[in-house]
Short mmCIF file of C-alpha atoms and ligand atoms in Angstrom, two decimals:
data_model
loop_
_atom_site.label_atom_id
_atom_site.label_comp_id
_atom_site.label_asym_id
_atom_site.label_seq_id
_atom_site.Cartn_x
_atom_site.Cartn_y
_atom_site.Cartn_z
CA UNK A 103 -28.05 0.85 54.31
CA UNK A 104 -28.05 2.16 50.82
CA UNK A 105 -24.60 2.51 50.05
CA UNK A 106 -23.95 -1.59 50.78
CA UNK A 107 -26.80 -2.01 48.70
CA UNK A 108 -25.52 -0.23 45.38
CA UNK A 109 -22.14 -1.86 46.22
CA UNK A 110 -23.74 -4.90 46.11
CA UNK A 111 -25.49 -4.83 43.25
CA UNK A 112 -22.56 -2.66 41.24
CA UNK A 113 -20.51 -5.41 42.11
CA UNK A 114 -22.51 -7.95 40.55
CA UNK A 115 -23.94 -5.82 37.40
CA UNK A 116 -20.12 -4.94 36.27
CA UNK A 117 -20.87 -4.77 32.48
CA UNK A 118 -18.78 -2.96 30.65
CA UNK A 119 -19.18 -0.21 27.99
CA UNK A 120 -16.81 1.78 26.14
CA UNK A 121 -20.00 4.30 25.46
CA UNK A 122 -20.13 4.62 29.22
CA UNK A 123 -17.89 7.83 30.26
CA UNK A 124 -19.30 7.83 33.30
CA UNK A 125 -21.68 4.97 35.32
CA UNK A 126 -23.10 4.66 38.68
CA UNK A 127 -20.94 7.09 41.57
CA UNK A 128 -21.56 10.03 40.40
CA UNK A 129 -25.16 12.81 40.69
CA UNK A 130 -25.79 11.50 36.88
CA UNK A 131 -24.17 8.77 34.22
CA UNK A 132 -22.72 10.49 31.35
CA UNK A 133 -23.09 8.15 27.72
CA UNK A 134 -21.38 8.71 24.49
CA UNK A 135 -24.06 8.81 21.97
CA UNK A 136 -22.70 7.73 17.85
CA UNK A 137 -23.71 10.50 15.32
CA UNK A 138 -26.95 9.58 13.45
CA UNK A 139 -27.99 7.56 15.61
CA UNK A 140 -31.67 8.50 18.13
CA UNK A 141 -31.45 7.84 22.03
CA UNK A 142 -34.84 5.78 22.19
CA UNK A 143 -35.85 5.52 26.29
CA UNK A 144 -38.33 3.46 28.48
CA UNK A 145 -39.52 2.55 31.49
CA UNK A 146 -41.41 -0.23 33.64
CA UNK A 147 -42.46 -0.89 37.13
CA UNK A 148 -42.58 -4.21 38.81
CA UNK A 149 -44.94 -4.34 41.70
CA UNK A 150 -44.19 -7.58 44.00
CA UNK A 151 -48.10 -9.24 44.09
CA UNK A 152 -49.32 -6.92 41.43
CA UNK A 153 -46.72 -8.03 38.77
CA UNK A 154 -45.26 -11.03 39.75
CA UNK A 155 -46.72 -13.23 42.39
CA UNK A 156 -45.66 -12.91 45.61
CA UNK A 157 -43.17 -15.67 46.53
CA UNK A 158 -41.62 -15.75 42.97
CA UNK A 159 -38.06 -15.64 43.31
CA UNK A 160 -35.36 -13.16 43.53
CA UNK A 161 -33.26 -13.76 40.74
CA UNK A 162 -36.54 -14.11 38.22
CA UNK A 163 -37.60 -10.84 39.88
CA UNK A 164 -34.17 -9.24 38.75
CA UNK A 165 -34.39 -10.86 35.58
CA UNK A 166 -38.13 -9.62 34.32
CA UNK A 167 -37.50 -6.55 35.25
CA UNK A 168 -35.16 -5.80 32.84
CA UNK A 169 -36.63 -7.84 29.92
CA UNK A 170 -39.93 -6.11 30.36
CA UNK A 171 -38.12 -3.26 29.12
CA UNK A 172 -35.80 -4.48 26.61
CA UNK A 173 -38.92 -5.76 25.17
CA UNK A 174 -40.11 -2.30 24.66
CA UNK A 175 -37.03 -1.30 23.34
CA UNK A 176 -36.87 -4.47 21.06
CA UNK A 177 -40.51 -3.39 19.81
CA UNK A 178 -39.15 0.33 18.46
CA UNK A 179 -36.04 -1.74 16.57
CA UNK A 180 -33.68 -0.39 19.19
CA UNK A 181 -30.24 -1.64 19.96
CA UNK A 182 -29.78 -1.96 24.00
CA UNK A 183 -26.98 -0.15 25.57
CA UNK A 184 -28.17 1.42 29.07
CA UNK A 185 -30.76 1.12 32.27
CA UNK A 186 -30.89 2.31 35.36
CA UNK A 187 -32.66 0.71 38.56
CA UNK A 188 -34.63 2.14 40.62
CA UNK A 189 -35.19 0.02 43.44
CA UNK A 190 -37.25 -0.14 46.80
CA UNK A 191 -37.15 -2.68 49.26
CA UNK A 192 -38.39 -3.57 53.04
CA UNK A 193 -35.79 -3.92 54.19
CA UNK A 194 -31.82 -4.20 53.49
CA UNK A 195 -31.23 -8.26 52.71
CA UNK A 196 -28.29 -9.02 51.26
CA UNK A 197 -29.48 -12.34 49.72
CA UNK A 198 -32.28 -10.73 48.35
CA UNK A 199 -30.02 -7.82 46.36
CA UNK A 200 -27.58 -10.63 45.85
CA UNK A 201 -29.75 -12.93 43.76
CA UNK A 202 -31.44 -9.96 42.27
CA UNK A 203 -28.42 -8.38 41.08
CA UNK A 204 -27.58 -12.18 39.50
CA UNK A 205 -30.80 -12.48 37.99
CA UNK A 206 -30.69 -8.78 36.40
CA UNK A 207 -26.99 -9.41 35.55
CA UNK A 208 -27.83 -12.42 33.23
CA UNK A 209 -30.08 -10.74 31.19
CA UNK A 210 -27.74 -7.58 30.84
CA UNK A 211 -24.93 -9.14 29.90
CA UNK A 212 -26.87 -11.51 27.18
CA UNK A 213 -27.66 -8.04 25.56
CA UNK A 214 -24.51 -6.15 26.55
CA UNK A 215 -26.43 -3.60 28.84
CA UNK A 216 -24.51 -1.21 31.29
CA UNK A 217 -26.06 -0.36 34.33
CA UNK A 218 -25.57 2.97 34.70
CA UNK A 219 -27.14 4.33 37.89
CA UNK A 220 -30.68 4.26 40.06
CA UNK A 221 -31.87 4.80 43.53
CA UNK A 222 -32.19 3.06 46.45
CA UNK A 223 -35.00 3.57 48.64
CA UNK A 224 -36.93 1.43 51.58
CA UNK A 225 -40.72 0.58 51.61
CA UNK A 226 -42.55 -2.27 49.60
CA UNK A 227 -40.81 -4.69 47.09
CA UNK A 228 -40.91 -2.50 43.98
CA UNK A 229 -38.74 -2.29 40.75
CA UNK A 230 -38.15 0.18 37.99
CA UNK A 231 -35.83 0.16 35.58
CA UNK A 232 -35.19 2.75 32.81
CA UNK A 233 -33.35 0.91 29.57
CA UNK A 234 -31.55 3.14 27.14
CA UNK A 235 -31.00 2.22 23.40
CA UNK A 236 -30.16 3.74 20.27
CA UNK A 237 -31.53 3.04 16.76
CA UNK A 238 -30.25 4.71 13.13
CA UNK A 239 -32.12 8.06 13.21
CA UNK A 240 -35.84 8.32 11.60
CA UNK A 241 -35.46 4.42 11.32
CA UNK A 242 -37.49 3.48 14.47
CA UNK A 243 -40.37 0.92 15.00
CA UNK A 244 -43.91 2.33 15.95
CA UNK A 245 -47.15 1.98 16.78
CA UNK A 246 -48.42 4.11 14.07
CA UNK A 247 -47.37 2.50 10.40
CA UNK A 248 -50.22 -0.21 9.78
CA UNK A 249 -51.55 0.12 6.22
CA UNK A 250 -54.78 -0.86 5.05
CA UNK A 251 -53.95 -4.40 3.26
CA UNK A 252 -50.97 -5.20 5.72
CA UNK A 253 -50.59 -8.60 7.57
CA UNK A 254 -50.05 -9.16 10.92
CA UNK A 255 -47.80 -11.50 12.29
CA UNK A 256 -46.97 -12.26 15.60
CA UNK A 257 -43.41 -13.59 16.92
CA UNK A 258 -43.43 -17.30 19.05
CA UNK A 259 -46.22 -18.18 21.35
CA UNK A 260 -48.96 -16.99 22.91
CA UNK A 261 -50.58 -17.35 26.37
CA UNK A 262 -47.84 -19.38 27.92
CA UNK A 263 -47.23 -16.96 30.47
CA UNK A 264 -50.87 -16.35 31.61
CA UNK A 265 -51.29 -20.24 31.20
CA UNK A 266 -48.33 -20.47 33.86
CA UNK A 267 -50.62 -17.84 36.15
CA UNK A 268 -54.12 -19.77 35.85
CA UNK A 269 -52.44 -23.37 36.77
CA UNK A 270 -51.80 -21.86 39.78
CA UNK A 271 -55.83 -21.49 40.46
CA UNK A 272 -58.68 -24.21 40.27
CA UNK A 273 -58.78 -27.20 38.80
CA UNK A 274 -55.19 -27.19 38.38
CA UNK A 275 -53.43 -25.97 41.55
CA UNK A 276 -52.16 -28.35 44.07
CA UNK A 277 -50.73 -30.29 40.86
CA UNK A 278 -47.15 -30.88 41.10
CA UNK A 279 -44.03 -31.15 38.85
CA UNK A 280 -44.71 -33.70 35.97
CA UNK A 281 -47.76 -32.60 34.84
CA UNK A 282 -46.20 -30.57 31.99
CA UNK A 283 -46.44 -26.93 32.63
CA UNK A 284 -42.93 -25.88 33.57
CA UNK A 285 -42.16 -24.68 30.02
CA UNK A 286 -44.98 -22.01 30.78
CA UNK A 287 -43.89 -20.82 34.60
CA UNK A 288 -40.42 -20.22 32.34
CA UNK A 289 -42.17 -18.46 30.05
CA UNK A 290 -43.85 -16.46 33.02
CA UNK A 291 -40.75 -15.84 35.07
CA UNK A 292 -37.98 -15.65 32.62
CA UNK A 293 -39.55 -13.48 29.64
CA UNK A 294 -36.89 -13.58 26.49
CA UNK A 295 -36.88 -9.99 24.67
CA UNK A 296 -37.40 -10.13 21.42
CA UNK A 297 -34.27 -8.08 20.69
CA UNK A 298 -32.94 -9.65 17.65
CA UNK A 299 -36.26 -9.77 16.02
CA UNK A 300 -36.81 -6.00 16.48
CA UNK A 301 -33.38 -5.03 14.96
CA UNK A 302 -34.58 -7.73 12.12
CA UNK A 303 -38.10 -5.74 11.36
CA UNK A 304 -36.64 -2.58 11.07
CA UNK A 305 -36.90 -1.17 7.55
CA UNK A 306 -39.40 -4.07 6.92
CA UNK A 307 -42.58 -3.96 9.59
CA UNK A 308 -44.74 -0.93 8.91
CA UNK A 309 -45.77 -1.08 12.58
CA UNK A 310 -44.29 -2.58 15.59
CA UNK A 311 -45.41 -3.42 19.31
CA UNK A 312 -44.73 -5.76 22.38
CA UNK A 313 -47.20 -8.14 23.79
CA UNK A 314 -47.34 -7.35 27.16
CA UNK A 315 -50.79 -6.60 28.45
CA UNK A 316 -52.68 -9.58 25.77
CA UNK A 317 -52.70 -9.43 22.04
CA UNK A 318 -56.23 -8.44 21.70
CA UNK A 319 -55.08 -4.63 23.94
CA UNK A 320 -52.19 -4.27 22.54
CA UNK A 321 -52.65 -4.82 19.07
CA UNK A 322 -55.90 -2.29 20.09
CA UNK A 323 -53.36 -0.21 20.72
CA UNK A 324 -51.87 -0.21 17.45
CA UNK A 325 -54.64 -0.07 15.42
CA UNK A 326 -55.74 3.20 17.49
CA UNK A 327 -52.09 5.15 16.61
CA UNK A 328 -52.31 3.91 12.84
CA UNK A 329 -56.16 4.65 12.78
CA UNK A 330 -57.15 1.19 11.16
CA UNK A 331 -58.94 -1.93 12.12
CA UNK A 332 -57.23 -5.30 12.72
CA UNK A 333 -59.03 -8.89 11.72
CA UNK A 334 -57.46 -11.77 14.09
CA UNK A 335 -58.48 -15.38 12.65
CA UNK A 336 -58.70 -17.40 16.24
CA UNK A 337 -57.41 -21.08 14.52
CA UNK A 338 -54.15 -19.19 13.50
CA UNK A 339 -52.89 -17.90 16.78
CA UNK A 340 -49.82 -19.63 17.52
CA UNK A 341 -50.07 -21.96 21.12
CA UNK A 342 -47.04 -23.57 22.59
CA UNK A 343 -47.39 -27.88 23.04
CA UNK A 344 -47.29 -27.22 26.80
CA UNK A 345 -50.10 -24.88 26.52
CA UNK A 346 -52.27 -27.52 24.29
CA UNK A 347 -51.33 -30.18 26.24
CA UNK A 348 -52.90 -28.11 29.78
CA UNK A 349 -55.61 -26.48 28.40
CA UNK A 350 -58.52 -26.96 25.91
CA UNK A 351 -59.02 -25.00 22.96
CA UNK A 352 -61.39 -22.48 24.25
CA UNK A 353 -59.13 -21.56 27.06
CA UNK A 354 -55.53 -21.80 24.78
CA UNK A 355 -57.61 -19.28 22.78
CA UNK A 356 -58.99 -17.28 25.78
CA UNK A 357 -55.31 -16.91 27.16
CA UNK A 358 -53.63 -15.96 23.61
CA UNK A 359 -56.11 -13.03 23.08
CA UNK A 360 -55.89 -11.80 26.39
CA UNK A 361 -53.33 -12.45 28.66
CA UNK A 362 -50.83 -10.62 29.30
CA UNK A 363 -46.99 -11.43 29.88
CA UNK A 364 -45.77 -12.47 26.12
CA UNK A 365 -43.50 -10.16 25.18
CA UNK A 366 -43.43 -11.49 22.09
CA UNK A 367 -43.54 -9.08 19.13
CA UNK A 368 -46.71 -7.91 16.94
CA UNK A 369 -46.35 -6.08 13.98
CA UNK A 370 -47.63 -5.52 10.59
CA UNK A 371 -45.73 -6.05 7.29
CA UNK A 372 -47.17 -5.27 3.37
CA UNK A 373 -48.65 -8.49 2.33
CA UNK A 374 -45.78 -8.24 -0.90
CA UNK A 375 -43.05 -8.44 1.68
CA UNK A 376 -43.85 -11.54 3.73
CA UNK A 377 -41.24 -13.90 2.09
CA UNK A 378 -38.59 -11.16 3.00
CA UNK A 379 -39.50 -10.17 6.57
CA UNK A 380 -39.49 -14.22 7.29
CA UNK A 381 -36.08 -14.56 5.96
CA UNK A 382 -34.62 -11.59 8.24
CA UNK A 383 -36.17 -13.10 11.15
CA UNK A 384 -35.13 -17.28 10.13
CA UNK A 385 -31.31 -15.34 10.09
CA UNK A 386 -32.11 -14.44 13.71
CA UNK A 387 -33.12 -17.67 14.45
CA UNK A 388 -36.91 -16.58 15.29
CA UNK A 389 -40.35 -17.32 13.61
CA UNK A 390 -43.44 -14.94 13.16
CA UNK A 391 -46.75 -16.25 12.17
CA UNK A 392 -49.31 -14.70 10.68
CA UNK A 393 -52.39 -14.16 12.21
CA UNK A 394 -55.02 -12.00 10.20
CA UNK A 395 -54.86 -8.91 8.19
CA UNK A 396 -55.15 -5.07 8.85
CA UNK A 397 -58.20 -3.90 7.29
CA UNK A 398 -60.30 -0.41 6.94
CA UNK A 399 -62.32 1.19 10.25
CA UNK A 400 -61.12 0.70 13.77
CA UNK A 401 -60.82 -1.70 16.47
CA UNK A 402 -59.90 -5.30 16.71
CA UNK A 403 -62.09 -8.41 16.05
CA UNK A 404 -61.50 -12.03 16.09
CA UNK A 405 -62.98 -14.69 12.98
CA UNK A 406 -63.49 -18.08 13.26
CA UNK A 407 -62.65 -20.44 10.26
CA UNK A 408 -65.73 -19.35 8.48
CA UNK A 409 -64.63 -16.26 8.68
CA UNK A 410 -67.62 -15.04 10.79
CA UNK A 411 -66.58 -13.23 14.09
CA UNK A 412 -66.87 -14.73 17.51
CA UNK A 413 -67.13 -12.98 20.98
CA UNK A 414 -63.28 -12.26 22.31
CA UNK A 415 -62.89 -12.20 25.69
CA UNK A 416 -62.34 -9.34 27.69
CA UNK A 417 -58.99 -7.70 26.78
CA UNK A 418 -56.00 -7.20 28.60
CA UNK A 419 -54.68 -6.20 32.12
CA UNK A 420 -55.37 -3.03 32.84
CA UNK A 421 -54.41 -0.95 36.10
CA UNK A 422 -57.07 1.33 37.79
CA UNK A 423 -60.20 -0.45 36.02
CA UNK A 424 -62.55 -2.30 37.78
P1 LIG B 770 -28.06 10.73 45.08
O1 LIG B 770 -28.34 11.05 46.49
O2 LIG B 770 -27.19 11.72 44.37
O3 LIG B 770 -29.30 10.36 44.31
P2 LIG B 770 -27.54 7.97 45.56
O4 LIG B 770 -26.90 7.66 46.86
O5 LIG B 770 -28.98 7.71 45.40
O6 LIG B 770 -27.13 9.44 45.14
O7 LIG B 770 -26.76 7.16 44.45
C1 LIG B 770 -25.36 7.16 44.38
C2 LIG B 770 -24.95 6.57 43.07
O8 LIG B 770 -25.37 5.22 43.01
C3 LIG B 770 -25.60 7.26 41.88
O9 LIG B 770 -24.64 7.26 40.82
C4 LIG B 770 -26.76 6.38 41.53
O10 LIG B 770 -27.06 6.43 40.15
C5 LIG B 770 -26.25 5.01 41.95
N1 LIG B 770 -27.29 4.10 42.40
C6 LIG B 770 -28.13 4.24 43.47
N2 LIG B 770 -28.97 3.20 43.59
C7 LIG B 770 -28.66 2.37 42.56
C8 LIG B 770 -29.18 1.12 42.12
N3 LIG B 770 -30.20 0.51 42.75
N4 LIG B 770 -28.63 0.56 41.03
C9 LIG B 770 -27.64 1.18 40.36
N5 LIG B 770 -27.10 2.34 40.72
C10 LIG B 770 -27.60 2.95 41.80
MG1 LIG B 771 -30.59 8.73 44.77
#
């Protein structure tokens, strides 16, 4: 079955790259890389029921499994070129690898990504993809630049995508089309990296990193590799009009701290170089808003108006805890 299977999808992910000397056929892809320039490389796993719901369909499938990647290449400043696909599946439907492969191919070709190779294997509905990009050497994004005195910002919205997730449970499940919410199963299914942003913040954002696990982790996560603390002022988080509109304000608040799915952008940028950073990212046709300020000491911790600090909720998806 696997060779009609990599036709298949080969077929429909034809993009086409003249830094491509050799794609999918052979034991290994063989890419041109530009002098000066750093290979920067990731990977992510999509686990049907773990990481999208069961049910969800095919060509969203295809499609967040490549922008959950290009998001972490979008959060180091890198340019997209390359992924591979890993892929397992029960069993050998061609409607399913069809509408995959269309889903994936959208997404590719938005961001002029060759697929370059992968495997095919059988056994539960599982993705991974590898992306490949390349950024101007020593000029990449990380987690580690926050400076005492820098502001954080945060690309978009927040909590759509876990919004999208808990309308599916009490009181609001069994509530049909209408009622407001598709904006957020978009959000949820169809994930937009922030690519242009990234390539925006380089030279400008001391510190860079991609919302996917909640804004309360993965900023965490930041403030661990930079070895500072980060202040988030609750009122400021930014909360689509389909999230207001479905939620109250405890739970729009509750869902932009800790859920997970964004992929929207959070970085830090000295306070003197606001104006600036907002102009590279207005050219880009993206917004960032700022949401609190990195300080001395470690962790996170969220402020009310008063500036007095109020319980978050628990942080962030992770696997293997309890
Ligand atoms: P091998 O046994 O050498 O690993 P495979 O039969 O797995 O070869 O793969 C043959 C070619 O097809 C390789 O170039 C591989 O990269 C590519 N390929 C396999 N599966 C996929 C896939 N799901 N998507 C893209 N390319 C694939
Ligand atoms: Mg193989």
């Amino acid at each position: 079955m696997e060779f009609d299977l990599i036709d298949a999808i080969r077929a429909r992910v034809n993009i086409a790259r003249d830094d491509v000397a050799l794609g999918i056929g052979d034991d290994a892809a063989l890419t041109d890389l530009a002098p000066g320039r750093q290979l920067v490389a990731c990977t992510d796993t999509l686990v049907a029921g773990v990481h999208f719901p069961d049910g969800t369909a095919p060509e969203d499938v295809g499609w967040k499994s490549l922008a959950v990647n290009l998001s972490d290449l979008a959060a180091m400043g890198a340019t997209p070129a390359w992924a591979l696909l890993a892929l397992t599946v029960p069993d050998a439907d061609a409607r399913f690898i069809e509408s995959f492969a269309a889903g994936f191919a959208a997404l590719a070709r938005a961001h002029d990504v060759a697929l370059i190779g992968g495997d095919t294997t059988q056994g539960p509905l599982s993705i991974t993809v590898t992306a490949l990009g390349t950024v101007p050497a020593g000029e990449a994004l990380t987690r580690a630049g926050a400076r005492v005195g820098d502001a954080v910002f945060v690309t978009g919205t927040l909590g759509d995508a876990a919004g999208a997730l808990r309308v599916s449970l009490p009181p609001h499940a069994g509530k049909g089309a209408g009622d407001g919410w598709e904006p957020l199963l978009g959000r949820l299914n169809r994930p937009e990296p922030r690519v242009a942003a990234g390539l925006a913040l380089r030279g400008i954002a001391n510190a860079c990193i991609d919302v996917s696990d909640g804004l309360l982790a993965d900023l965490g996560h930041t403030c661990v590799a930079s070895g500072v603390r980060a202040e988030v002022d609750v009122d400021a988080l930014p909360l689509s009009s389909s999230l207001t509109a479905t939620f109250d304000t405890a739970t729009c608040s509750e869902l932009a701290l800790a859920g997970g799915d964004d992929y929207e952008l959070c970085f830090t940028v000295a306070d003197a170089r606001e104006a600036e950073m907002q102009a590279a990212l207005a050219r880009q046709g993206c917004e960032a808003t700022r949401i609190g300020r990195i300080v001395a000491g470690s962790g996170v911790c969220v402020l009310d108006a008063r500036g007095d600090e109020v319980a978050a909720p628990r942080s962030g998806w992770e696997h293997f805890s309890q």
